[in-house]
């Protein structure tokens, strides 16, 4: 077994938020390595919040904690003679290391792959995000060169590369055809809560959408599609519940306000209950390296209608019904189709069976990835 340094800084808050997807991915690997008895030490930043459960587990497992706020990673690695370092979201400093084995996860090429979408302007965004979008739209060559440079730093480093889906692996080779190094593909680990939320028979029917404030998740088109169906006399006694966007965010976009429940970001317990009791989960995302949310719904036998873009159709396969995420009418048609009781039952069963199959692969891949990192 290698003398390993685990990058917990990658699990701490970043520009994506306090509890971001990459960080959760890293935490799952961290806890499973401890569960399997592997010994390793950790990097963290004392100036940033660290999940107390992670901190407690590290102490109990006697992991030596190195504070990057007090010493450079290079100094830490050389002083304690580490043979390898693993990061789920590596910093530039880690990517430049060439005096020990570096193993990193690249989740995907979202910034390069995500289609330009003028609906961006219909979402609230800060000044910096607006400037970036304008540059991306009207100075494509400059913006693309910057993105390619950023990814090349990753791909031209000496790190051993892991990615989370066959799609992401193929995307890397497509955008960077000169990249010839081996890429290990391990499905993202299962993120389902250990607690199963109870079904509530008194809950009214609702279509569920998550991350409503993010343009790349594309929920506004699904919101408008549902709104049009309500206006046409369909979807009686059915609502749309949208998390991640505050009340009033889309008030000027929809006509049937009483048919919507807009929630801000909800805690994991509340989100689990929303998944468990949804009539249908709608996932119109424009890009995913893997895509957790549909699986969280399928776990409860909730039918899923989704975009087929990037990794989504690879992971879900026949467990979901697909639509063109740029076409409101097609989203409307899938909402109507899934409302048919027989088809609803068909995709409820297919989705649950697909979830079970994916979870088995996720569990196998998690242990195989840890063996690759540690041994």
GROMACS .gro file of C-alpha atoms in nm:
model
  375
    1UNK     CA    1   0.000   0.000   0.000
    2UNK     CA    2   0.123   0.350  -0.089
    3UNK     CA    3   0.185   0.622   0.166
    4UNK     CA    4  -0.112   0.829   0.055
    5UNK     CA    5  -0.223   1.189   0.101
    6UNK     CA    6  -0.597   1.254   0.052
    7UNK     CA    7  -0.704   1.602  -0.060
    8UNK     CA    8  -0.993   1.705   0.166
    9UNK     CA    9  -0.962   2.066   0.045
   10UNK     CA   10  -1.150   1.946  -0.264
   11UNK     CA   11  -1.448   1.856  -0.041
   12UNK     CA   12  -1.459   2.198   0.126
   13UNK     CA   13  -1.677   2.489   0.000
   14UNK     CA   14  -1.587   2.641  -0.337
   15UNK     CA   15  -1.749   2.864  -0.599
   16UNK     CA   16  -2.022   2.603  -0.651
   17UNK     CA   17  -2.135   2.630  -0.289
   18UNK     CA   18  -2.087   2.484   0.056
   19UNK     CA   19  -2.210   2.135  -0.036
   20UNK     CA   20  -2.116   2.080  -0.400
   21UNK     CA   21  -2.134   1.759  -0.604
   22UNK     CA   22  -1.759   1.712  -0.638
   23UNK     CA   23  -1.715   1.750  -0.263
   24UNK     CA   24  -1.982   1.494  -0.185
   25UNK     CA   25  -1.814   1.256  -0.431
   26UNK     CA   26  -1.484   1.299  -0.244
   27UNK     CA   27  -1.645   1.247   0.096
   28UNK     CA   28  -1.797   0.915  -0.012
   29UNK     CA   29  -1.455   0.791  -0.125
   30UNK     CA   30  -1.300   0.917   0.201
   31UNK     CA   31  -1.553   0.736   0.424
   32UNK     CA   32  -1.532   0.413   0.223
   33UNK     CA   33  -1.150   0.412   0.246
   34UNK     CA   34  -1.178   0.443   0.624
   35UNK     CA   35  -1.446   0.172   0.634
   36UNK     CA   36  -1.214  -0.062   0.445
   37UNK     CA   37  -0.928   0.008   0.685
   38UNK     CA   38  -0.688   0.192   0.454
   39UNK     CA   39  -0.448   0.422   0.636
   40UNK     CA   40  -0.380   0.766   0.485
   41UNK     CA   41  -0.328   1.131   0.577
   42UNK     CA   42  -0.517   1.440   0.464
   43UNK     CA   43  -0.488   1.793   0.331
   44UNK     CA   44  -0.739   2.053   0.450
   45UNK     CA   45  -0.773   2.430   0.480
   46UNK     CA   46  -0.832   2.558   0.835
   47UNK     CA   47  -0.977   2.884   0.700
   48UNK     CA   48  -1.269   2.709   0.529
   49UNK     CA   49  -1.558   2.504   0.669
   50UNK     CA   50  -1.490   2.130   0.682
   51UNK     CA   51  -1.774   1.882   0.724
   52UNK     CA   52  -1.767   1.794   1.099
   53UNK     CA   53  -1.841   1.428   1.017
   54UNK     CA   54  -1.532   1.418   0.795
   55UNK     CA   55  -1.321   1.591   1.060
   56UNK     CA   56  -1.436   1.351   1.333
   57UNK     CA   57  -1.377   1.044   1.114
   58UNK     CA   58  -1.026   1.164   1.028
   59UNK     CA   59  -0.941   1.207   1.397
   60UNK     CA   60  -1.083   0.868   1.495
   61UNK     CA   61  -0.893   0.702   1.212
   62UNK     CA   62  -0.575   0.885   1.320
   63UNK     CA   63  -0.523   1.056   0.987
   64UNK     CA   64  -0.254   1.320   1.006
   65UNK     CA   65  -0.414   1.652   0.904
   66UNK     CA   66  -0.198   1.893   0.703
   67UNK     CA   67  -0.320   2.253   0.687
   68UNK     CA   68  -0.260   2.410   0.343
   69UNK     CA   69  -0.325   2.752   0.500
   70UNK     CA   70   0.001   2.712   0.689
   71UNK     CA   71   0.223   2.520   0.449
   72UNK     CA   72   0.243   2.455   0.076
   73UNK     CA   73   0.138   2.118  -0.061
   74UNK     CA   74   0.485   2.073  -0.210
   75UNK     CA   75   0.644   2.119   0.134
   76UNK     CA   76   0.396   1.878   0.295
   77UNK     CA   77   0.449   1.606   0.034
   78UNK     CA   78   0.829   1.627   0.039
   79UNK     CA   79   0.866   1.661   0.415
   80UNK     CA   80   0.660   1.350   0.494
   81UNK     CA   81   0.774   1.157   0.184
   82UNK     CA   82   0.429   1.078   0.046
   83UNK     CA   83   0.426   0.833  -0.242
   84UNK     CA   84   0.089   0.942  -0.382
   85UNK     CA   85  -0.178   1.210  -0.355
   86UNK     CA   86  -0.545   1.178  -0.455
   87UNK     CA   87  -0.781   1.467  -0.533
   88UNK     CA   88  -1.140   1.462  -0.658
   89UNK     CA   89  -1.111   1.829  -0.765
   90UNK     CA   90  -0.740   1.903  -0.797
   91UNK     CA   91  -0.593   2.251  -0.761
   92UNK     CA   92  -0.327   2.383  -1.001
   93UNK     CA   93  -0.071   2.329  -0.726
   94UNK     CA   94  -0.153   1.958  -0.710
   95UNK     CA   95  -0.150   1.921  -1.088
   96UNK     CA   96   0.204   2.061  -1.102
   97UNK     CA   97   0.341   1.793  -0.867
   98UNK     CA   98   0.577   1.553  -1.047
   99UNK     CA   99   0.779   1.407  -0.760
  100UNK     CA  100   0.516   1.158  -0.642
  101UNK     CA  101   0.220   0.981  -0.804
  102UNK     CA  102  -0.080   1.209  -0.847
  103UNK     CA  103  -0.426   1.056  -0.904
  104UNK     CA  104  -0.716   1.287  -0.990
  105UNK     CA  105  -1.078   1.273  -1.098
  106UNK     CA  106  -1.196   1.481  -1.394
  107UNK     CA  107  -1.576   1.471  -1.379
  108UNK     CA  108  -1.637   1.606  -1.728
  109UNK     CA  109  -1.592   1.894  -1.971
  110UNK     CA  110  -1.909   2.087  -1.887
  111UNK     CA  111  -1.773   2.429  -1.982
  112UNK     CA  112  -1.676   2.307  -2.327
  113UNK     CA  113  -1.972   2.078  -2.388
  114UNK     CA  114  -2.271   2.276  -2.262
  115UNK     CA  115  -2.456   2.433  -2.555
  116UNK     CA  116  -2.493   2.812  -2.565
  117UNK     CA  117  -2.842   2.897  -2.452
  118UNK     CA  118  -3.004   3.239  -2.481
  119UNK     CA  119  -3.235   3.139  -2.196
  120UNK     CA  120  -2.940   3.236  -1.975
  121UNK     CA  121  -3.084   3.587  -1.969
  122UNK     CA  122  -3.409   3.465  -1.822
  123UNK     CA  123  -3.229   3.347  -1.508
  124UNK     CA  124  -3.099   3.578  -1.232
  125UNK     CA  125  -2.719   3.604  -1.249
  126UNK     CA  126  -2.445   3.828  -1.117
  127UNK     CA  127  -2.245   4.074  -1.326
  128UNK     CA  128  -1.942   3.845  -1.352
  129UNK     CA  129  -2.153   3.556  -1.489
  130UNK     CA  130  -2.313   3.788  -1.745
  131UNK     CA  131  -1.974   3.909  -1.867
  132UNK     CA  132  -1.850   3.550  -1.900
  133UNK     CA  133  -2.157   3.454  -2.101
  134UNK     CA  134  -2.117   3.752  -2.337
  135UNK     CA  135  -1.749   3.666  -2.394
  136UNK     CA  136  -1.843   3.304  -2.455
  137UNK     CA  137  -2.113   3.408  -2.700
  138UNK     CA  138  -1.940   3.684  -2.894
  139UNK     CA  139  -1.570   3.607  -2.850
  140UNK     CA  140  -1.587   3.231  -2.892
  141UNK     CA  141  -1.230   3.185  -3.012
  142UNK     CA  142  -1.083   3.371  -2.714
  143UNK     CA  143  -1.310   3.196  -2.464
  144UNK     CA  144  -1.251   2.854  -2.615
  145UNK     CA  145  -0.874   2.903  -2.606
  146UNK     CA  146  -0.896   2.987  -2.235
  147UNK     CA  147  -1.105   2.679  -2.160
  148UNK     CA  148  -0.876   2.455  -2.363
  149UNK     CA  149  -0.576   2.597  -2.177
  150UNK     CA  150  -0.740   2.527  -1.840
  151UNK     CA  151  -0.823   2.168  -1.932
  152UNK     CA  152  -0.481   2.112  -2.091
  153UNK     CA  153  -0.318   2.198  -1.759
  154UNK     CA  154  -0.512   1.903  -1.621
  155UNK     CA  155  -0.455   1.667  -1.913
  156UNK     CA  156  -0.088   1.749  -1.972
  157UNK     CA  157   0.006   1.705  -1.608
  158UNK     CA  158   0.167   1.383  -1.487
  159UNK     CA  159  -0.147   1.278  -1.300
  160UNK     CA  160  -0.322   0.945  -1.344
  161UNK     CA  161  -0.672   1.024  -1.461
  162UNK     CA  162  -1.007   0.892  -1.338
  163UNK     CA  163  -1.343   0.994  -1.480
  164UNK     CA  164  -1.703   0.913  -1.391
  165UNK     CA  165  -1.871   0.784  -1.708
  166UNK     CA  166  -1.794   0.647  -2.052
  167UNK     CA  167  -1.936   0.970  -2.192
  168UNK     CA  168  -1.684   1.182  -2.002
  169UNK     CA  169  -1.400   0.957  -2.115
  170UNK     CA  170  -1.510   0.984  -2.479
  171UNK     CA  171  -1.557   1.362  -2.448
  172UNK     CA  172  -1.201   1.405  -2.323
  173UNK     CA  173  -1.065   1.208  -2.618
  174UNK     CA  174  -1.291   1.396  -2.861
  175UNK     CA  175  -1.193   1.745  -2.750
  176UNK     CA  176  -0.829   1.646  -2.697
  177UNK     CA  177  -0.754   1.380  -2.963
  178UNK     CA  178  -0.381   1.400  -2.891
  179UNK     CA  179  -0.439   1.287  -2.532
  180UNK     CA  180  -0.326   0.924  -2.541
  181UNK     CA  181  -0.292   0.836  -2.172
  182UNK     CA  182  -0.514   0.569  -2.020
  183UNK     CA  183  -0.830   0.699  -1.851
  184UNK     CA  184  -0.988   0.488  -1.579
  185UNK     CA  185  -1.369   0.497  -1.583
  186UNK     CA  186  -1.546   0.434  -1.254
  187UNK     CA  187  -1.911   0.530  -1.216
  188UNK     CA  188  -1.970   0.803  -0.957
  189UNK     CA  189  -2.046   0.641  -0.621
  190UNK     CA  190  -2.399   0.605  -0.494
  191UNK     CA  191  -2.517   0.913  -0.302
  192UNK     CA  192  -2.850   0.784  -0.172
  193UNK     CA  193  -2.927   0.855   0.190
  194UNK     CA  194  -2.905   0.561   0.430
  195UNK     CA  195  -3.254   0.658   0.544
  196UNK     CA  196  -3.546   0.585   0.312
  197UNK     CA  197  -3.812   0.856   0.329
  198UNK     CA  198  -4.165   0.722   0.383
  199UNK     CA  199  -4.432   0.748   0.116
  200UNK     CA  200  -4.709   0.990   0.213
  201UNK     CA  201  -5.044   0.887   0.064
  202UNK     CA  202  -5.194   1.227   0.150
  203UNK     CA  203  -4.949   1.418  -0.071
  204UNK     CA  204  -5.094   1.583  -0.381
  205UNK     CA  205  -4.951   1.485  -0.720
  206UNK     CA  206  -4.654   1.690  -0.836
  207UNK     CA  207  -4.381   1.696  -1.099
  208UNK     CA  208  -4.045   1.755  -0.930
  209UNK     CA  209  -3.752   1.958  -1.066
  210UNK     CA  210  -3.428   2.047  -0.884
  211UNK     CA  211  -3.163   2.323  -0.914
  212UNK     CA  212  -3.417   2.557  -1.066
  213UNK     CA  213  -3.191   2.863  -1.063
  214UNK     CA  214  -2.920   2.712  -1.285
  215UNK     CA  215  -2.940   2.775  -1.657
  216UNK     CA  216  -2.741   2.460  -1.743
  217UNK     CA  217  -3.005   2.251  -1.562
  218UNK     CA  218  -3.260   2.405  -1.803
  219UNK     CA  219  -3.561   2.387  -1.572
  220UNK     CA  220  -3.722   2.704  -1.703
  221UNK     CA  221  -3.824   2.531  -2.027
  222UNK     CA  222  -3.984   2.252  -1.826
  223UNK     CA  223  -4.159   2.510  -1.606
  224UNK     CA  224  -4.297   2.687  -1.913
  225UNK     CA  225  -4.401   2.353  -2.065
  226UNK     CA  226  -4.596   2.262  -1.752
  227UNK     CA  227  -4.750   2.610  -1.737
  228UNK     CA  228  -4.874   2.577  -2.096
  229UNK     CA  229  -5.034   2.240  -2.017
  230UNK     CA  230  -5.218   2.391  -1.721
  231UNK     CA  231  -5.340   2.681  -1.938
  232UNK     CA  232  -5.466   2.427  -2.194
  233UNK     CA  233  -5.679   2.253  -1.931
  234UNK     CA  234  -5.449   1.961  -1.858
  235UNK     CA  235  -5.276   1.876  -1.529
  236UNK     CA  236  -5.581   1.931  -1.313
  237UNK     CA  237  -5.500   1.875  -0.945
  238UNK     CA  238  -5.129   1.840  -1.033
  239UNK     CA  239  -4.853   2.083  -0.933
  240UNK     CA  240  -4.493   2.146  -1.024
  241UNK     CA  241  -4.249   2.165  -0.733
  242UNK     CA  242  -3.915   2.329  -0.812
  243UNK     CA  243  -3.623   2.343  -0.567
  244UNK     CA  244  -3.326   2.575  -0.584
  245UNK     CA  245  -3.517   2.888  -0.681
  246UNK     CA  246  -3.677   3.135  -0.446
  247UNK     CA  247  -4.042   3.225  -0.455
  248UNK     CA  248  -4.101   3.501  -0.708
  249UNK     CA  249  -3.799   3.415  -0.922
  250UNK     CA  250  -4.014   3.315  -1.221
  251UNK     CA  251  -4.338   3.496  -1.132
  252UNK     CA  252  -4.322   3.704  -1.449
  253UNK     CA  253  -4.264   3.394  -1.662
  254UNK     CA  254  -4.565   3.179  -1.563
  255UNK     CA  255  -4.939   3.241  -1.578
  256UNK     CA  256  -5.072   2.974  -1.343
  257UNK     CA  257  -4.897   3.068  -1.020
  258UNK     CA  258  -5.112   2.846  -0.799
  259UNK     CA  259  -4.991   2.541  -0.994
  260UNK     CA  260  -4.630   2.594  -0.885
  261UNK     CA  261  -4.441   2.565  -0.559
  262UNK     CA  262  -4.100   2.729  -0.582
  263UNK     CA  263  -3.866   2.633  -0.301
  264UNK     CA  264  -3.521   2.762  -0.221
  265UNK     CA  265  -3.242   2.516  -0.150
  266UNK     CA  266  -3.375   2.247   0.082
  267UNK     CA  267  -3.187   2.024   0.324
  268UNK     CA  268  -3.120   1.661   0.240
  269UNK     CA  269  -3.404   1.530   0.458
  270UNK     CA  270  -3.660   1.754   0.285
  271UNK     CA  271  -3.521   1.672  -0.060
  272UNK     CA  272  -3.543   1.299   0.015
  273UNK     CA  273  -3.912   1.338   0.102
  274UNK     CA  274  -3.970   1.532  -0.220
  275UNK     CA  275  -3.811   1.253  -0.425
  276UNK     CA  276  -4.005   0.984  -0.242
  277UNK     CA  277  -4.348   1.137  -0.300
  278UNK     CA  278  -4.313   1.287  -0.649
  279UNK     CA  279  -4.548   1.179  -0.927
  280UNK     CA  280  -4.270   1.227  -1.184
  281UNK     CA  281  -3.916   1.365  -1.184
  282UNK     CA  282  -3.825   1.602  -1.468
  283UNK     CA  283  -3.458   1.644  -1.562
  284UNK     CA  284  -3.399   1.869  -1.866
  285UNK     CA  285  -3.026   1.921  -1.794
  286UNK     CA  286  -2.803   2.031  -2.084
  287UNK     CA  287  -2.488   1.860  -1.954
  288UNK     CA  288  -2.386   1.606  -1.690
  289UNK     CA  289  -2.063   1.423  -1.622
  290UNK     CA  290  -2.276   1.160  -1.449
  291UNK     CA  291  -2.607   1.293  -1.313
  292UNK     CA  292  -2.727   1.194  -0.965
  293UNK     CA  293  -3.080   1.342  -0.930
  294UNK     CA  294  -3.270   1.104  -1.163
  295UNK     CA  295  -3.126   0.808  -0.973
  296UNK     CA  296  -3.243   0.954  -0.643
  297UNK     CA  297  -3.597   0.960  -0.784
  298UNK     CA  298  -3.573   0.613  -0.943
  299UNK     CA  299  -3.478   0.475  -0.603
  300UNK     CA  300  -3.838   0.540  -0.497
  301UNK     CA  301  -3.994   0.407  -0.816
  302UNK     CA  302  -4.066   0.761  -0.937
  303UNK     CA  303  -4.080   0.774  -1.320
  304UNK     CA  304  -3.823   1.000  -1.485
  305UNK     CA  305  -3.851   1.208  -1.801
  306UNK     CA  306  -3.519   1.359  -1.902
  307UNK     CA  307  -3.287   1.511  -2.155
  308UNK     CA  308  -3.073   1.249  -2.333
  309UNK     CA  309  -2.769   1.478  -2.344
  310UNK     CA  310  -2.415   1.384  -2.236
  311UNK     CA  311  -2.402   1.102  -1.976
  312UNK     CA  312  -2.772   1.099  -1.887
  313UNK     CA  313  -2.888   0.841  -2.141
  314UNK     CA  314  -2.573   0.632  -2.081
  315UNK     CA  315  -2.650   0.601  -1.711
  316UNK     CA  316  -3.029   0.578  -1.720
  317UNK     CA  317  -3.064   0.382  -2.048
  318UNK     CA  318  -3.419   0.241  -2.073
  319UNK     CA  319  -3.509   0.345  -1.720
  320UNK     CA  320  -3.630   0.690  -1.834
  321UNK     CA  321  -3.832   0.854  -2.111
  322UNK     CA  322  -3.640   1.121  -2.306
  323UNK     CA  323  -3.718   1.455  -2.472
  324UNK     CA  324  -3.544   1.729  -2.669
  325UNK     CA  325  -3.449   1.969  -2.385
  326UNK     CA  326  -3.468   2.273  -2.616
  327UNK     CA  327  -3.825   2.206  -2.727
  328UNK     CA  328  -4.106   2.294  -2.486
  329UNK     CA  329  -4.362   2.105  -2.692
  330UNK     CA  330  -4.169   1.781  -2.662
  331UNK     CA  331  -4.134   1.827  -2.286
  332UNK     CA  332  -4.512   1.883  -2.277
  333UNK     CA  333  -4.571   1.562  -2.471
  334UNK     CA  334  -4.360   1.358  -2.228
  335UNK     CA  335  -4.547   1.509  -1.932
  336UNK     CA  336  -4.873   1.401  -2.094
  337UNK     CA  337  -4.740   1.055  -2.183
  338UNK     CA  338  -4.612   0.984  -1.831
  339UNK     CA  339  -4.953   1.086  -1.696
  340UNK     CA  340  -5.103   0.776  -1.860
  341UNK     CA  341  -5.142   0.523  -1.573
  342UNK     CA  342  -5.002   0.227  -1.769
  343UNK     CA  343  -4.699   0.419  -1.892
  344UNK     CA  344  -4.647   0.568  -1.546
  345UNK     CA  345  -4.638   0.218  -1.399
  346UNK     CA  346  -4.407   0.098  -1.679
  347UNK     CA  347  -4.143   0.364  -1.611
  348UNK     CA  348  -4.185   0.340  -1.236
  349UNK     CA  349  -4.086  -0.027  -1.255
  350UNK     CA  350  -3.816   0.024  -1.522
  351UNK     CA  351  -3.660   0.311  -1.329
  352UNK     CA  352  -3.648   0.121  -1.000
  353UNK     CA  353  -3.489  -0.183  -1.168
  354UNK     CA  354  -3.234   0.041  -1.342
  355UNK     CA  355  -3.148   0.207  -1.011
  356UNK     CA  356  -3.074  -0.132  -0.855
  357UNK     CA  357  -2.848  -0.228  -1.145
  358UNK     CA  358  -2.661   0.103  -1.137
  359UNK     CA  359  -2.615   0.087  -0.760
  360UNK     CA  360  -2.450  -0.255  -0.794
  361UNK     CA  361  -2.206  -0.115  -1.048
  362UNK     CA  362  -2.146   0.197  -0.838
  363UNK     CA  363  -2.058  -0.015  -0.535
  364UNK     CA  364  -1.821  -0.236  -0.738
  365UNK     CA  365  -1.660   0.065  -0.907
  366UNK     CA  366  -1.612   0.249  -0.578
  367UNK     CA  367  -1.408  -0.035  -0.432
  368UNK     CA  368  -1.217  -0.085  -0.758
  369UNK     CA  369  -1.132   0.287  -0.765
  370UNK     CA  370  -1.012   0.281  -0.405
  371UNK     CA  371  -0.790  -0.018  -0.483
  372UNK     CA  372  -0.648   0.179  -0.779
  373UNK     CA  373  -0.582   0.483  -0.558
  374UNK     CA  374  -0.439   0.307  -0.254
  375UNK     CA  375  -0.255  -0.003  -0.373
   0.00000   0.00000   0.00000
